[in-house]
């Protein structure tokens, strides 16, 4: 149970840009146990999505690597299902068909047609979407689309569920609903989950561990906070829970004291000065 | 009180509606009427070698003449078949083993036969163009190297006028398409190929752009699911390229119809192009009116063809909310 399931070792990545290589991540180390719920939190642009994309296999790490169950990850695959930030449902397929696409891919030859249908319906039921099973994405609200996106990922029975700010674009009420659904599902299925969030409450409520990232460039893991609150968790009861508030303020302190973002105007000014000084440098070299 | 308010609101609603109705239906009518009036007053001032430029009234009269011509031709055809049947019946009565011949009536193609010929030709040319352009567009949209290889050819041939293609096509078809009992006439094949050559490009380019522009997110979905090449193309690429593909098809069909008229004039394919050409050569007092009429009919058919594609597009396109114009 407590074996290491997913391991990131010295993961670093450089993106080629017109101004030369940009080092987004450096030496990211992370060990995740089976069934664990881990949140990644950090200021926007620090490299959270990049970490997730490397685990998903959509990006290739420049240095280091990712190992899942003793095997190196170097391409995308359905055992690492992704819930995308903007749902990414195929707009020309119904909710059912969107889930079906993944199910057919994973269970071809393993389930009969009837079993597949049952499985698809079951997963849409898990996210409370039975009533709109044959609707297209443009007929669904943002929250509903995100539910279908989660159902699509769950239905592939992934070993790891990767979620990139899954509830970021939703209103507070819908978000709370979906968080509760997600907790329920994770309780029942015991998936390993990595979720990116910028919402401190969401991180503390859902996670077993919160991974806090430093600001980029060359971002890395700053601190890791264990959240051993008993499950099932109830958001109302936790609101007055001293332990909960302690974790919450720990994360807040990290984000707004230790990794306080430099005022953006200052940053821009600094950048401009850099730009100005650079051509002179090249001149002198020439 | 509330009742009054309700009626007030209703009145307001009605007022707004009326404005919309006025703008959307009355304005087009006014536009057309103004055009007809302008035409009517300007026409007598234009003196040509064939008399004054025809007024709308004269052009409309030609419509009646052409319908009459069609009816006469129909009557002649009926009479012909009646005679043939009678003759055959007599022959059979004398000798049951007699060899009877059933010939097709070989009358002059009327205006409406020419419309039919033009439609058949343009649609077959458009079909051939689409069958080539869509697959090629998909392939070059999927593969950047292939796109780089084919793009110069597209850019080179796209601006070539049908009038430049036609002599070449004519000579090649005459050399290659030789048969004792040809299924299609040479003029048909020539017009068809010229139409295809000219209308190929917009569909090809737009399909390629649509295919290449599939959203990165959807490609990531496909990668995570590890979809096979074929499923990827069928489930992800083609559906997202459909709107662009239809944009291309619409432009292509418009070009095809324009090109066809020119091609028919020169290749003597018995369609509307030939009709205009023959009237031009004919130079009778009716010719100008008939050419004007042909222009109106050509325009109307072009418009209808565009509408048909549009209806097809709204029917096939998954994005029902898309506004198509
Ligand atoms: N494909 C890419 N090419 C170049 N730079 C990238 C690319 N993807 C991300 N970056 C850069 O890497 C940094 C981290 O981005 P990202 O992981 O999206 O941040 P986050 O998800 O934490 O907001 C940003 O500075 C971004 O500009
Ligand atoms: Mg991100």
Coordinates of C-alpha atoms and ligand atoms in Angstrom, one line a residue:
Chain A
X1 CA 0.0 0.0 0.0
X2 CA 2.7 2.5 1.0
X3 CA 5.0 1.6 -1.9
X4 CA 6.2 4.3 -4.2
X5 CA 3.9 4.3 -7.2
X6 CA 4.9 7.3 -9.1
X7 CA 8.3 8.9 -8.8
X8 CA 9.7 12.0 -10.4
X9 CA 13.5 12.2 -10.1
X10 CA 15.5 15.4 -10.8
X11 CA 13.0 16.4 -13.5
X12 CA 14.0 19.5 -15.4
X13 CA 12.8 21.0 -18.7
X14 CA 14.0 23.7 -21.0
X15 CA 11.8 25.2 -23.7
X16 CA 13.4 26.5 -26.8
X17 CA 12.4 30.1 -27.3
X18 CA 13.5 32.8 -29.7
X19 CA 15.6 34.3 -26.9
X20 CA 17.3 31.0 -26.3
X21 CA 16.4 28.1 -24.0
X22 CA 14.1 28.8 -21.2
X23 CA 14.5 26.6 -18.1
X24 CA 11.0 26.2 -16.7
X25 CA 11.7 23.4 -14.2
X26 CA 14.8 22.2 -12.4
X27 CA 15.4 19.2 -10.1
X28 CA 11.7 18.4 -9.3
X29 CA 11.7 15.5 -7.0
X30 CA 8.4 13.9 -5.9
X31 CA 7.4 10.4 -4.7
X32 CA 3.7 9.5 -4.7
X33 CA 2.1 6.5 -3.1
X34 CA -0.7 4.5 -4.6
X35 CA -4.1 6.0 -3.8
X36 CA -2.6 9.2 -2.7
X37 CA -4.3 12.6 -3.5
X38 CA -1.6 15.2 -4.1
X39 CA -2.1 18.8 -5.0
X40 CA 0.3 21.0 -6.8
X41 CA 0.0 24.7 -5.8
X42 CA 2.0 27.7 -6.8
X43 CA 1.8 31.1 -8.4
X44 CA 0.5 31.1 -12.0
X45 CA 3.3 30.6 -14.5
X46 CA 5.6 28.8 -12.1
X47 CA 5.4 25.5 -14.0
X48 CA 2.6 23.4 -12.5
X49 CA 1.0 22.5 -15.9
X50 CA 4.5 21.7 -17.2
X51 CA 5.0 19.1 -14.4
X52 CA 1.6 17.6 -15.1
X53 CA 2.3 17.4 -18.8
X54 CA 5.6 15.7 -18.2
X55 CA 3.9 13.1 -16.0
X56 CA 1.2 12.7 -18.7
X57 CA 3.9 12.2 -21.3
X58 CA 2.8 15.2 -23.4
X59 CA 6.1 16.9 -22.7
X60 CA 9.5 15.3 -22.5
X61 CA 11.7 16.1 -19.6
X62 CA 15.1 17.5 -20.6
X63 CA 16.8 16.1 -17.5
X64 CA 15.6 13.4 -15.0
X65 CA 12.6 11.3 -15.6
X66 CA 9.3 9.9 -14.4
X67 CA 8.8 6.3 -13.3
X68 CA 5.4 4.7 -12.9
X69 CA 5.3 1.3 -11.4
X70 CA 8.9 0.8 -12.1
X71 CA 8.6 1.8 -15.8
X72 CA 9.8 5.0 -17.3
X73 CA 7.2 7.3 -18.8
X74 CA 8.0 8.8 -22.1
X75 CA 4.8 9.0 -24.0
X76 CA 1.2 9.7 -23.3
X77 CA -1.1 6.8 -22.4
X78 CA -4.6 6.1 -21.1
X79 CA -3.2 4.7 -17.8
X80 CA -2.4 8.4 -17.0
X81 CA -5.7 10.0 -17.8
X82 CA -5.8 13.8 -17.9
X83 CA -8.7 16.1 -16.9
X84 CA -7.9 19.2 -18.9
X85 CA -8.4 22.7 -17.5
X86 CA -10.8 23.7 -20.3
X87 CA -12.5 20.3 -20.4
X88 CA -11.4 19.6 -24.0
X89 CA -14.4 17.6 -24.9
X90 CA -14.9 16.9 -28.5
X91 CA -17.7 19.4 -29.4
X92 CA -19.2 17.2 -32.1
X93 CA -19.8 14.2 -29.7
X94 CA -22.4 13.8 -27.0
X95 CA -21.4 13.3 -23.4
X96 CA -21.8 9.6 -23.9
X97 CA -19.8 9.5 -27.1
X98 CA -17.0 11.5 -25.5
X99 CA -16.7 9.0 -22.7
X100 CA -17.1 6.1 -25.2
X101 CA -14.0 7.2 -27.2
X102 CA -11.8 6.5 -24.2
X103 CA -13.6 3.4 -23.1
X104 CA -13.4 1.8 -26.6
X105 CA -9.7 2.5 -26.7
X106 CA -9.0 0.9 -23.3
X107 CA -11.5 -1.9 -23.1
X108 CA -11.6 -3.1 -26.7
X109 CA -11.6 -6.9 -26.6
X110 CA -11.9 -6.9 -22.8
X111 CA -15.5 -5.9 -22.5
X112 CA -18.5 -6.7 -24.7
X113 CA -20.5 -4.0 -26.3
X114 CA -23.2 -4.2 -23.6
X115 CA -20.6 -4.1 -20.8
X116 CA -19.0 -1.1 -22.4
X117 CA -22.4 0.7 -22.5
X118 CA -23.1 -0.1 -18.9
X119 CA -19.6 1.1 -17.9
X120 CA -20.0 4.4 -19.7
X121 CA -23.3 5.0 -18.2
X122 CA -22.0 4.0 -14.7
X123 CA -19.2 6.6 -15.0
X124 CA -21.5 9.3 -16.1
X125 CA -23.7 8.4 -13.2
X126 CA -20.7 8.8 -10.8
X127 CA -20.4 12.4 -11.8
X128 CA -24.2 12.9 -11.7
X129 CA -24.6 13.4 -15.5
X130 CA -27.2 10.7 -16.2
X131 CA -29.8 13.3 -17.1
X132 CA -27.8 14.9 -19.9
X133 CA -26.1 11.8 -21.3
X134 CA -26.9 12.5 -24.9
X135 CA -26.3 16.2 -25.0
X136 CA -23.5 17.9 -26.8
X137 CA -20.9 20.0 -25.0
X138 CA -22.5 23.2 -26.3
X139 CA -25.7 22.3 -24.6
X140 CA -24.0 21.8 -21.2
X141 CA -22.9 24.3 -18.6
X142 CA -19.3 24.7 -17.7
X143 CA -19.6 22.6 -14.6
X144 CA -21.4 19.8 -16.5
X145 CA -18.7 19.8 -19.2
X146 CA -16.0 19.4 -16.5
X147 CA -18.0 16.5 -15.0
X148 CA -18.0 14.8 -18.4
X149 CA -14.3 15.4 -18.6
X150 CA -13.8 13.7 -15.3
X151 CA -16.1 10.8 -16.3
X152 CA -14.1 10.4 -19.5
X153 CA -10.9 10.2 -17.5
X154 CA -12.3 7.9 -14.8
X155 CA -13.9 5.5 -17.3
X156 CA -10.4 4.6 -18.6
X157 CA -9.6 3.2 -15.1
X158 CA -6.3 5.1 -15.0
X159 CA -3.6 4.3 -12.6
X160 CA -3.0 8.0 -12.1
X161 CA -5.6 10.7 -12.6
X162 CA -4.0 14.0 -13.6
X163 CA -6.1 17.1 -13.2
X164 CA -5.0 20.6 -14.4
X165 CA -7.0 23.2 -12.5
X166 CA -10.2 21.1 -13.1
X167 CA -12.5 23.5 -11.3
X168 CA -10.6 26.8 -12.0
X169 CA -13.1 28.2 -14.4
X170 CA -16.2 27.4 -12.4
X171 CA -18.3 29.5 -10.0
X172 CA -17.8 28.8 -6.2
X173 CA -21.0 26.8 -5.8
X174 CA -20.4 24.5 -8.7
X175 CA -16.9 24.1 -7.6
X176 CA -17.9 23.0 -4.1
X177 CA -20.3 20.5 -5.6
X178 CA -17.7 19.0 -7.9
X179 CA -15.1 18.9 -5.1
X180 CA -17.5 16.9 -3.0
X181 CA -18.2 14.5 -5.9
X182 CA -14.5 14.1 -6.5
X183 CA -13.9 13.3 -2.8
X184 CA -16.7 10.7 -2.9
X185 CA -15.4 9.1 -6.1
X186 CA -11.8 9.0 -4.8
X187 CA -13.0 7.5 -1.6
X188 CA -14.7 4.7 -3.4
X189 CA -12.2 4.0 -6.2
X190 CA -8.9 4.9 -4.4
X191 CA -7.3 6.5 -7.5
X192 CA -4.0 8.1 -7.3
X193 CA -4.6 11.8 -8.1
X194 CA -2.4 14.7 -8.9
X195 CA -4.4 17.9 -9.0
X196 CA -3.2 21.4 -9.9
X197 CA -5.0 24.2 -8.1
X198 CA -4.5 27.8 -7.2
X199 CA -7.2 27.6 -4.5
X200 CA -5.8 27.1 -1.0
X201 CA -9.1 25.8 0.5
X202 CA -9.5 23.3 -2.3
X203 CA -5.9 22.0 -1.8
X204 CA -6.4 21.5 1.9
X205 CA -9.8 20.0 1.7
X206 CA -9.0 17.4 -1.0
X207 CA -5.3 16.5 -0.5
X208 CA -3.3 14.0 1.5
X209 CA -0.3 16.1 0.6
X210 CA 0.2 19.6 -0.8
X211 CA 3.2 20.2 -3.0
X212 CA 4.1 23.9 -3.0
X213 CA 6.2 25.0 -5.9
X214 CA 8.7 27.9 -6.0
X215 CA 8.4 30.6 -8.6
X216 CA 10.0 30.1 -11.9
X217 CA 12.1 30.2 -13.9
X218 CA 13.8 27.0 -12.9
X219 CA 10.9 26.3 -10.5
X220 CA 11.1 23.3 -8.2
X221 CA 9.3 21.8 -5.2
X222 CA 9.5 24.3 -2.3
X223 CA 7.8 22.6 0.5
X224 CA 5.5 19.6 1.0
X225 CA 2.7 19.7 3.5
X226 CA 1.1 16.6 4.9
X227 CA -2.6 16.9 5.5
X228 CA -3.6 14.0 7.7
X229 CA -7.2 15.1 8.3
X230 CA -9.6 12.2 8.7
X231 CA -11.8 11.2 5.8
X232 CA -14.5 11.6 4.8
X233 CA -14.1 15.3 5.1
X234 CA -16.9 17.8 5.5
X235 CA -16.2 21.4 4.4
X236 CA -18.6 22.9 6.9
X237 CA -17.2 21.0 9.9
X238 CA -13.7 21.8 8.8
X239 CA -14.3 25.5 8.6
X240 CA -14.0 25.8 12.4
X241 CA -11.4 23.0 12.7
X242 CA -8.1 24.4 14.2
X243 CA -6.0 21.7 12.4
X244 CA -7.6 22.6 9.1
X245 CA -7.0 26.3 9.6
X246 CA -3.4 25.5 10.6
X247 CA -2.7 23.8 7.3
X248 CA -4.5 26.5 5.4
X249 CA -2.4 29.2 6.9
X250 CA 0.8 27.2 6.3
X251 CA 0.0 27.1 2.6
X252 CA -0.9 30.8 2.6
X253 CA 2.3 31.7 4.3
X254 CA 4.3 29.8 1.8
X255 CA 2.5 31.5 -1.2
X256 CA 2.4 35.0 0.1
X257 CA 5.5 35.3 2.3
X258 CA 8.1 32.9 1.2
X259 CA 7.2 33.0 -2.5
X260 CA 5.7 36.4 -2.6
X261 CA 5.5 37.5 -6.3
X262 CA 7.5 40.6 -7.1
X263 CA 5.1 43.4 -8.1
X264 CA 4.5 42.8 -11.8
X265 CA 5.2 46.5 -12.6
X266 CA 8.7 46.2 -11.0
X267 CA 9.3 43.0 -12.8
X268 CA 8.4 44.6 -16.2
X269 CA 10.7 47.5 -15.4
X270 CA 13.5 45.2 -14.6
X271 CA 12.9 43.2 -17.8
X272 CA 13.0 46.4 -19.9
X273 CA 16.3 47.4 -18.3
X274 CA 17.7 44.0 -19.1
X275 CA 16.6 44.3 -22.7
X276 CA 18.2 47.7 -23.0
X277 CA 21.5 46.5 -21.6
X278 CA 21.7 43.4 -23.7
X279 CA 22.3 44.9 -27.2
X280 CA 25.2 46.9 -25.7
X281 CA 26.7 43.7 -24.4
X282 CA 26.6 42.0 -27.7
X283 CA 28.1 45.0 -29.3
X284 CA 31.1 45.0 -27.0
X285 CA 31.5 41.3 -27.7
X286 CA 31.5 41.9 -31.5
Chain B
X1 CA -52.8 49.2 -14.3
X2 CA -50.8 46.1 -14.9
X3 CA -52.9 45.4 -17.9
X4 CA -52.1 48.7 -19.3
X5 CA -48.4 48.0 -18.7
X6 CA -48.7 44.7 -20.5
X7 CA -50.3 46.3 -23.5
X8 CA -47.7 49.0 -23.5
X9 CA -45.0 46.3 -23.5
X10 CA -46.7 44.5 -26.2
X11 CA -46.9 47.6 -28.3
X12 CA -43.2 48.2 -27.7
X13 CA -42.4 44.7 -28.8
X14 CA -44.5 45.0 -31.9
X15 CA -42.8 48.3 -32.8
X16 CA -39.4 46.6 -32.5
X17 CA -40.5 43.7 -34.5
X18 CA -41.9 45.9 -37.3
X19 CA -38.6 47.7 -37.6
X20 CA -36.8 44.3 -38.1
X21 CA -39.4 43.2 -40.6
X22 CA -39.0 46.4 -42.5
X23 CA -35.3 46.1 -42.6
X24 CA -35.1 42.5 -43.4
X25 CA -37.8 42.2 -46.1
X26 CA -38.7 45.6 -47.4
X27 CA -35.2 46.8 -48.0
X28 CA -34.3 44.0 -50.4
X29 CA -37.5 44.7 -52.3
X30 CA -36.7 48.4 -52.5
X31 CA -33.2 47.6 -53.7
X32 CA -34.4 45.4 -56.5
X33 CA -37.1 47.8 -57.5
X34 CA -34.6 50.7 -57.6
X35 CA -32.4 48.6 -59.9
X36 CA -35.2 47.8 -62.2
X37 CA -36.2 51.4 -62.4
X38 CA -32.7 52.5 -63.2
X39 CA -32.4 49.8 -65.8
X40 CA -35.8 50.8 -67.3
X41 CA -34.8 54.5 -67.7
X42 CA -31.3 54.0 -68.7
X43 CA -31.8 51.3 -71.4
X44 CA -33.4 53.4 -74.2
X45 CA -30.3 55.7 -74.0
X46 CA -27.9 52.9 -75.0
X47 CA -28.1 52.4 -78.7
X48 CA -26.4 49.3 -80.0
X49 CA -25.9 47.8 -83.4
X50 CA -28.9 45.6 -82.5
X51 CA -31.2 48.4 -81.5
X52 CA -31.7 49.9 -78.1
X53 CA -30.6 48.1 -75.0
X54 CA -33.6 46.0 -73.9
X55 CA -35.7 47.1 -71.0
X56 CA -36.8 44.8 -68.2
X57 CA -40.1 44.3 -69.9
X58 CA -38.6 43.0 -73.1
X59 CA -36.3 40.7 -71.3
X60 CA -39.2 39.2 -69.4
X61 CA -41.1 38.7 -72.7
X62 CA -38.2 36.6 -73.9
X63 CA -38.9 34.3 -71.0
X64 CA -42.3 33.7 -72.5
X65 CA -40.8 33.0 -75.9
X66 CA -38.3 30.5 -74.5
X67 CA -41.1 28.7 -72.7
X68 CA -43.1 28.6 -75.9
X69 CA -40.1 27.2 -77.8
X70 CA -39.8 24.5 -75.1
X71 CA -43.5 23.6 -75.4
X72 CA -43.3 23.4 -79.2
X73 CA -40.2 21.2 -79.0
X74 CA -42.0 19.0 -76.4
X75 CA -45.0 18.7 -78.8
X76 CA -42.7 17.7 -81.7
X77 CA -41.1 15.1 -79.5
X78 CA -44.5 13.6 -78.5
X79 CA -45.6 13.6 -82.1
X80 CA -42.4 11.9 -83.1
X81 CA -42.8 9.1 -80.5
X82 CA -46.4 8.6 -81.4
X83 CA -45.6 8.2 -85.1
X84 CA -42.7 5.8 -84.3
X85 CA -45.0 3.7 -82.0
X86 CA -47.7 3.5 -84.7
X87 CA -45.2 2.5 -87.4
X88 CA -43.8 -0.2 -85.2
X89 CA -47.2 -1.5 -84.3
X90 CA -48.1 -1.7 -88.0
X91 CA -44.8 -3.5 -88.7
X92 CA -45.4 -6.0 -85.9
X93 CA -49.0 -6.6 -87.1
X94 CA -47.7 -7.6 -90.6
X95 CA -44.7 -9.6 -89.4
X96 CA -44.3 -10.4 -85.7
X97 CA -40.7 -11.1 -86.2
X98 CA -40.0 -7.8 -87.8
X99 CA -37.0 -5.8 -86.7
X100 CA -38.3 -2.6 -85.2
X101 CA -36.2 0.4 -84.4
X102 CA -36.7 2.7 -81.4
X103 CA -34.9 5.9 -82.0
X104 CA -34.5 8.9 -79.7
X105 CA -36.1 12.1 -80.8
X106 CA -33.3 14.4 -81.9
X107 CA -34.7 17.9 -81.5
X108 CA -32.9 21.2 -80.9
X109 CA -31.9 21.7 -77.3
X110 CA -34.1 24.4 -75.8
X111 CA -33.1 27.0 -73.2
X112 CA -34.2 24.6 -70.4
X113 CA -32.2 21.7 -71.9
X114 CA -29.2 24.0 -71.8
X115 CA -29.8 24.8 -68.2
X116 CA -29.9 21.1 -67.4
X117 CA -26.7 20.5 -69.4
X118 CA -24.9 23.3 -67.5
X119 CA -26.1 22.0 -64.2
X120 CA -25.0 18.5 -64.9
X121 CA -21.6 19.7 -66.2
X122 CA -20.9 22.0 -63.3
X123 CA -21.9 19.4 -60.7
X124 CA -19.7 16.7 -62.2
X125 CA -16.8 19.1 -62.5
X126 CA -17.3 20.2 -58.9
X127 CA -17.6 16.6 -57.8
X128 CA -14.3 15.6 -59.5
X129 CA -12.6 18.6 -58.0
X130 CA -13.9 17.8 -54.5
X131 CA -12.9 14.1 -54.8
X132 CA -9.3 15.3 -55.5
X133 CA -9.1 18.4 -53.3
X134 CA -10.5 17.0 -50.0
X135 CA -8.1 14.0 -49.6
X136 CA -5.2 16.0 -50.8
X137 CA -6.1 18.8 -48.5
X138 CA -6.3 16.4 -45.5
X139 CA -3.0 14.9 -46.3
X140 CA -1.1 18.2 -46.7
X141 CA -2.9 19.6 -43.6
X142 CA -1.6 16.6 -41.6
X143 CA 1.9 16.7 -42.9
X144 CA 4.0 19.9 -42.9
X145 CA 6.6 18.4 -45.3
X146 CA 4.0 17.4 -47.8
X147 CA 2.4 20.8 -47.5
X148 CA 5.7 22.5 -48.2
X149 CA 6.1 20.2 -51.3
X150 CA 2.6 20.9 -52.7
X151 CA 2.1 24.5 -51.7
X152 CA 4.2 26.0 -54.5
X153 CA 2.1 24.1 -57.1
X154 CA -1.1 25.3 -55.5
X155 CA 0.1 28.9 -55.5
X156 CA 1.3 28.5 -59.1
X157 CA -1.9 27.0 -60.6
X158 CA -4.5 28.8 -58.5
X159 CA -4.5 32.1 -60.3
X160 CA -4.6 30.5 -63.8
X161 CA -7.6 31.6 -65.8
X162 CA -10.0 29.0 -67.3
X163 CA -9.4 30.6 -70.7
X164 CA -5.7 29.6 -70.4
X165 CA -6.5 26.0 -69.4
X166 CA -9.1 25.5 -72.0
X167 CA -6.9 25.2 -75.2
X168 CA -4.6 22.8 -73.4
X169 CA -7.5 20.7 -72.0
X170 CA -9.1 20.6 -75.5
X171 CA -6.0 19.4 -77.2
X172 CA -5.2 16.8 -74.5
X173 CA -8.8 15.5 -74.4
X174 CA -8.9 15.3 -78.2
X175 CA -5.8 13.2 -78.2
X176 CA -6.6 11.0 -75.2
X177 CA -10.3 10.6 -75.3
X178 CA -10.9 8.7 -78.5
X179 CA -13.7 6.2 -78.7
X180 CA -16.0 5.0 -81.5
X181 CA -19.1 5.3 -79.4
X182 CA -18.2 7.9 -76.7
X183 CA -20.4 7.8 -73.6
X184 CA -19.9 11.5 -73.1
X185 CA -19.3 14.2 -75.7
X186 CA -15.9 15.8 -75.9
X187 CA -17.3 19.2 -75.1
X188 CA -18.7 17.9 -71.9
X189 CA -15.4 16.3 -70.8
X190 CA -13.5 19.5 -71.7
X191 CA -15.8 21.8 -69.8
X192 CA -15.8 19.4 -66.8
X193 CA -12.1 19.2 -66.6
X194 CA -11.6 22.9 -67.0
X195 CA -14.1 23.5 -64.2
X196 CA -12.3 21.0 -62.0
X197 CA -8.9 22.5 -62.7
X198 CA -10.1 25.9 -61.7
X199 CA -12.3 25.1 -58.7
X200 CA -9.9 22.6 -57.1
X201 CA -7.8 25.1 -55.1
X202 CA -10.1 26.8 -52.6
X203 CA -11.3 23.4 -51.2
X204 CA -7.8 22.1 -51.1
X205 CA -6.4 25.1 -49.3
X206 CA -9.2 25.5 -46.8
X207 CA -9.3 21.8 -46.0
X208 CA -5.6 21.9 -45.3
X209 CA -5.9 25.0 -43.1
X210 CA -8.8 23.4 -41.2
X211 CA -7.0 20.1 -40.7
X212 CA -3.8 21.9 -39.6
X213 CA -5.7 24.1 -37.3
X214 CA -7.1 21.4 -35.0
X215 CA -6.9 22.7 -31.5
X216 CA -3.9 21.7 -29.5
X217 CA -6.1 20.5 -26.6
X218 CA -8.0 18.1 -28.8
X219 CA -4.7 16.7 -30.2
X220 CA -3.6 16.2 -26.6
X221 CA -6.8 14.3 -25.9
X222 CA -6.0 12.1 -28.9
X223 CA -2.5 11.6 -27.7
X224 CA -3.5 10.6 -24.1
X225 CA -6.1 8.2 -25.5
X226 CA -3.4 7.0 -27.9
X227 CA -5.9 6.9 -30.8
X228 CA -4.7 5.2 -34.0
X229 CA -4.0 7.3 -37.1
X230 CA -7.3 6.4 -38.7
X231 CA -9.4 7.1 -35.6
X232 CA -7.5 10.3 -35.0
X233 CA -8.3 11.5 -38.5
X234 CA -11.9 10.4 -38.4
X235 CA -12.9 11.4 -34.9
X236 CA -10.7 14.5 -34.3
X237 CA -9.3 16.0 -37.4
X238 CA -12.1 15.7 -39.9
X239 CA -14.9 17.0 -37.6
X240 CA -12.9 20.0 -36.6
X241 CA -12.0 20.7 -40.2
X242 CA -15.5 20.5 -41.5
X243 CA -16.4 24.2 -41.1
X244 CA -13.3 25.3 -43.1
X245 CA -13.9 22.5 -45.6
X246 CA -17.3 23.9 -46.3
X247 CA -16.0 27.4 -46.7
X248 CA -13.7 26.0 -49.3
X249 CA -16.4 24.0 -51.0
X250 CA -18.6 27.1 -51.3
X251 CA -15.9 29.2 -52.9
X252 CA -15.1 26.3 -55.2
X253 CA -18.7 25.8 -56.4
X254 CA -19.0 29.6 -57.0
X255 CA -15.8 29.5 -59.1
X256 CA -16.9 26.3 -60.9
X257 CA -20.2 28.0 -62.0
X258 CA -18.4 31.1 -63.2
X259 CA -15.7 29.1 -65.1
X260 CA -18.3 26.8 -66.6
X261 CA -20.0 29.6 -68.6
X262 CA -16.7 30.6 -70.1
X263 CA -15.7 27.0 -70.8
X264 CA -19.0 26.3 -72.5
X265 CA -18.7 29.3 -74.8
X266 CA -15.4 28.1 -76.1
X267 CA -15.8 24.3 -76.0
X268 CA -19.4 24.5 -77.4
X269 CA -20.8 22.4 -74.7
X270 CA -24.6 22.9 -75.2
X271 CA -25.2 24.7 -72.0
X272 CA -25.9 28.3 -70.9
X273 CA -22.5 29.5 -72.1
X274 CA -23.2 28.2 -75.6
X275 CA -26.6 29.8 -75.4
X276 CA -25.1 33.2 -74.7
X277 CA -22.4 32.7 -77.4
X278 CA -25.0 31.6 -80.0
X279 CA -27.1 34.6 -79.3
X280 CA -24.1 36.8 -79.6
X281 CA -23.2 35.3 -83.0
X282 CA -26.9 35.3 -84.0
X283 CA -27.3 39.0 -83.6
X284 CA -31.0 39.2 -84.1
X285 CA -33.2 41.8 -82.5
X286 CA -34.1 39.4 -79.7
X287 CA -30.5 38.5 -78.9
X288 CA -29.7 41.3 -76.4
X289 CA -32.8 40.5 -74.4
X290 CA -32.0 36.8 -74.4
X291 CA -28.5 37.4 -73.3
X292 CA -29.8 39.6 -70.5
X293 CA -32.2 36.9 -69.5
X294 CA -29.4 34.3 -69.6
X295 CA -27.4 36.5 -67.3
X296 CA -30.2 36.7 -64.8
X297 CA -30.8 33.0 -64.9
X298 CA -27.0 32.3 -64.5
X299 CA -27.0 34.6 -61.5
X300 CA -30.0 33.0 -60.0
X301 CA -28.7 29.5 -60.4
X302 CA -25.4 30.5 -58.9
X303 CA -27.2 31.8 -55.9
X304 CA -29.3 28.7 -55.6
X305 CA -26.2 26.5 -55.8
X306 CA -24.6 28.5 -53.0
X307 CA -27.8 28.1 -50.9
X308 CA -27.8 24.4 -51.4
X309 CA -24.2 24.1 -50.1
X310 CA -25.2 26.3 -47.2
X311 CA -28.1 24.1 -46.3
X312 CA -25.9 21.0 -46.5
X313 CA -23.4 22.8 -44.3
X314 CA -25.9 23.6 -41.6
X315 CA -27.1 20.0 -41.8
X316 CA -23.7 18.4 -41.5
X317 CA -21.9 20.9 -39.3
X318 CA -21.9 19.9 -35.6
X319 CA -21.7 23.5 -34.6
X320 CA -25.4 24.4 -34.9
X321 CA -24.8 27.7 -33.3
X322 CA -22.4 28.8 -36.0
X323 CA -23.8 31.7 -38.1
X324 CA -23.5 30.9 -41.7
X325 CA -24.0 33.6 -44.3
Ligands
LIG1 N1 5.5 25.0 -24.8 C1 6.2 26.0 -24.1 N2 7.1 26.7 -24.7 C2 7.8 27.7 -24.1 N3 7.5 28.1 -22.8 C3 6.6 27.4 -22.2 C4 5.9 26.3 -22.8 N4 5.0 25.8 -21.9 C5 5.2 26.5 -20.8 N5 6.1 27.5 -20.9 C6 6.6 28.4 -19.9 O1 6.9 27.7 -18.7 C7 6.4 28.4 -17.6 C8 5.5 27.5 -16.8 O2 4.3 27.4 -17.5 P1 3.0 26.5 -16.9 O3 3.5 25.2 -16.6 O4 2.0 26.6 -17.9 O5 2.7 27.4 -15.6 P2 1.4 27.2 -14.6 O6 0.6 26.0 -15.1 O7 2.1 27.0 -13.3 O8 0.7 28.4 -14.6 C9 5.8 29.7 -18.1 O9 6.8 30.7 -17.9 C10 5.6 29.4 -19.5 O10 5.7 30.6 -20.3
LIG2 MG1 -1.4 26.0 -15.9

